[in-house]
Amino acid sequence: MGKLFDIIFLEDAFEFLNSLEKKHYEKILFNIRKVQIEADPELLKKLTNDIWELRTLYQGIQYRLMAFWDKTNSNGTLVISTHGFVKKRSKVPQNEISKAIQHRTKYFELKQKNK
């Protein structure tokens, strides 16, 4: 079975992953590979119409990578991970969703400009 999507990490997401201990970011990447092959609502959850979270619980720590979909590519679907954070409450903070929305807006503006 093929991948459901490819993933791109924006700079903030890449920096977040690099700031983690090796076993922690390896678990996050393992979960991403898992959800690329089979949809799993425990690992990939829709937060708004456009924003999703890639979820990982490892050693009692709730990691989140915010993301959005880009289905404009004829070669397949992309998931763009905007940034990550450690979740401390039951609800995703609105400022994290807003940050993802800003990244999404900027991404599509740049993509449109570069056509």
GROMACS .gro file of C-alpha atoms in nm:
model
  115
    1MET     CA    1   0.000   0.000   0.000
    2GLY     CA    2   0.132   0.345  -0.093
    3LYS     CA    3   0.157   0.656   0.116
    4LEU     CA    4  -0.153   0.867   0.164
    5PHE     CA    5   0.058   1.183   0.163
    6ASP     CA    6   0.411   1.320   0.171
    7ILE     CA    7   0.515   1.557   0.445
    8ILE     CA    8   0.720   1.876   0.439
    9PHE     CA    9   0.852   2.039   0.756
   10LEU     CA   10   0.868   2.416   0.758
   11GLU     CA   11   1.162   2.572   0.940
   12ASP     CA   12   0.981   2.610   1.275
   13ALA     CA   13   0.875   2.243   1.273
   14PHE     CA   14   1.224   2.130   1.179
   15GLU     CA   15   1.378   2.339   1.459
   16PHE     CA   16   1.128   2.196   1.709
   17LEU     CA   17   1.217   1.839   1.612
   18ASN     CA   18   1.590   1.917   1.630
   19SER     CA   19   1.547   2.055   1.982
   20LEU     CA   20   1.417   1.721   2.114
   21GLU     CA   21   1.609   1.423   2.245
   22LYS     CA   22   1.677   1.166   1.974
   23LYS     CA   23   1.434   0.900   2.100
   24HIS     CA   24   1.156   1.157   2.126
   25TYR     CA   25   1.183   1.288   1.771
   26GLU     CA   26   1.229   0.932   1.643
   27LYS     CA   27   0.893   0.840   1.803
   28ILE     CA   28   0.729   1.143   1.639
   29LEU     CA   29   0.871   1.044   1.299
   30PHE     CA   30   0.761   0.682   1.356
   31ASN     CA   31   0.404   0.801   1.418
   32ILE     CA   32   0.415   1.021   1.108
   33ARG     CA   33   0.526   0.727   0.893
   34LYS     CA   34   0.248   0.519   1.047
   35VAL     CA   35  -0.025   0.772   0.966
   36GLN     CA   36   0.114   0.820   0.613
   37ILE     CA   37   0.017   0.459   0.542
   38GLU     CA   38  -0.308   0.426   0.736
   39ALA     CA   39  -0.538   0.703   0.860
   40ASP     CA   40  -0.541   0.704   1.240
   41PRO     CA   41  -0.751   0.968   1.421
   42GLU     CA   42  -0.545   0.915   1.736
   43LEU     CA   43  -0.234   1.038   1.552
   44LEU     CA   44  -0.377   1.290   1.304
   45LYS     CA   45  -0.666   1.504   1.424
   46LYS     CA   46  -0.852   1.786   1.253
   47LEU     CA   47  -0.870   2.102   1.466
   48THR     CA   48  -1.030   2.351   1.225
   49ASN     CA   49  -1.135   2.345   0.860
   50ASP     CA   50  -0.772   2.387   0.754
   51ILE     CA   51  -0.551   2.300   1.051
   52TRP     CA   52  -0.461   1.953   1.178
   53GLU     CA   53  -0.237   1.823   1.453
   54LEU     CA   54   0.004   1.531   1.432
   55ARG     CA   55  -0.010   1.380   1.779
   56THR     CA   56   0.253   1.184   1.972
   57LEU     CA   57   0.249   1.078   2.335
   58TYR     CA   58   0.591   0.959   2.448
   59GLN     CA   59   0.711   0.905   2.802
   60GLY     CA   60   0.416   1.104   2.937
   61ILE     CA   61   0.486   1.407   2.714
   62GLN     CA   62   0.227   1.518   2.459
   63TYR     CA   63   0.401   1.642   2.144
   64ARG     CA   64   0.208   1.821   1.873
   65LEU     CA   65   0.307   1.921   1.522
   66MET     CA   66   0.062   2.159   1.362
   67ALA     CA   67  -0.007   2.100   0.994
   68PHE     CA   68  -0.226   2.170   0.692
   69TRP     CA   69  -0.296   1.994   0.361
   70ASP     CA   70  -0.183   2.105   0.016
   71LYS     CA   71  -0.381   1.918  -0.248
   72THR     CA   72  -0.284   2.151  -0.533
   73ASN     CA   73   0.009   1.935  -0.646
   74SER     CA   74  -0.074   1.698  -0.930
   75ASN     CA   75   0.192   1.455  -0.805
   76GLY     CA   76   0.004   1.388  -0.482
   77THR     CA   77  -0.108   1.530  -0.152
   78LEU     CA   78   0.132   1.714   0.076
   79VAL     CA   79   0.097   1.772   0.446
   80ILE     CA   80   0.288   2.080   0.555
   81SER     CA   81   0.400   2.078   0.919
   82THR     CA   82   0.424   2.436   1.039
   83HIS     CA   83   0.561   2.408   1.392
   84GLY     CA   84   0.559   2.196   1.704
   85PHE     CA   85   0.507   2.234   2.075
   86VAL     CA   86   0.461   2.039   2.394
   87LYS     CA   87   0.094   2.029   2.485
   88LYS     CA   88   0.025   2.099   2.853
   89ARG     CA   89  -0.354   2.135   2.862
   90SER     CA   90  -0.639   1.926   2.729
   91LYS     CA   91  -0.716   2.181   2.458
   92VAL     CA   92  -0.477   2.307   2.190
   93PRO     CA   93  -0.404   2.674   2.267
   94GLN     CA   94  -0.563   2.916   2.021
   95ASN     CA   95  -0.229   3.094   1.968
   96GLU     CA   96  -0.082   2.768   1.830
   97ILE     CA   97  -0.373   2.733   1.587
   98SER     CA   98  -0.335   3.100   1.487
   99LYS     CA   99   0.037   3.049   1.425
  100ALA     CA  100  -0.041   2.751   1.198
  101ILE     CA  101  -0.300   2.958   1.008
  102GLN     CA  102  -0.042   3.234   0.953
  103HIS     CA  103   0.211   2.981   0.819
  104ARG     CA  104  -0.058   2.834   0.590
  105THR     CA  105  -0.153   3.176   0.452
  106LYS     CA  106   0.211   3.266   0.388
  107TYR     CA  107   0.280   2.924   0.227
  108PHE     CA  108  -0.003   2.957  -0.026
  109GLU     CA  109   0.081   3.324  -0.097
  110LEU     CA  110   0.440   3.227  -0.181
  111LYS     CA  111   0.325   2.930  -0.384
  112GLN     CA  112   0.089   3.150  -0.587
  113LYS     CA  113   0.359   3.413  -0.639
  114ASN     CA  114   0.609   3.153  -0.765
  115LYS     CA  115   0.375   3.008  -1.029
   0.00000   0.00000   0.00000
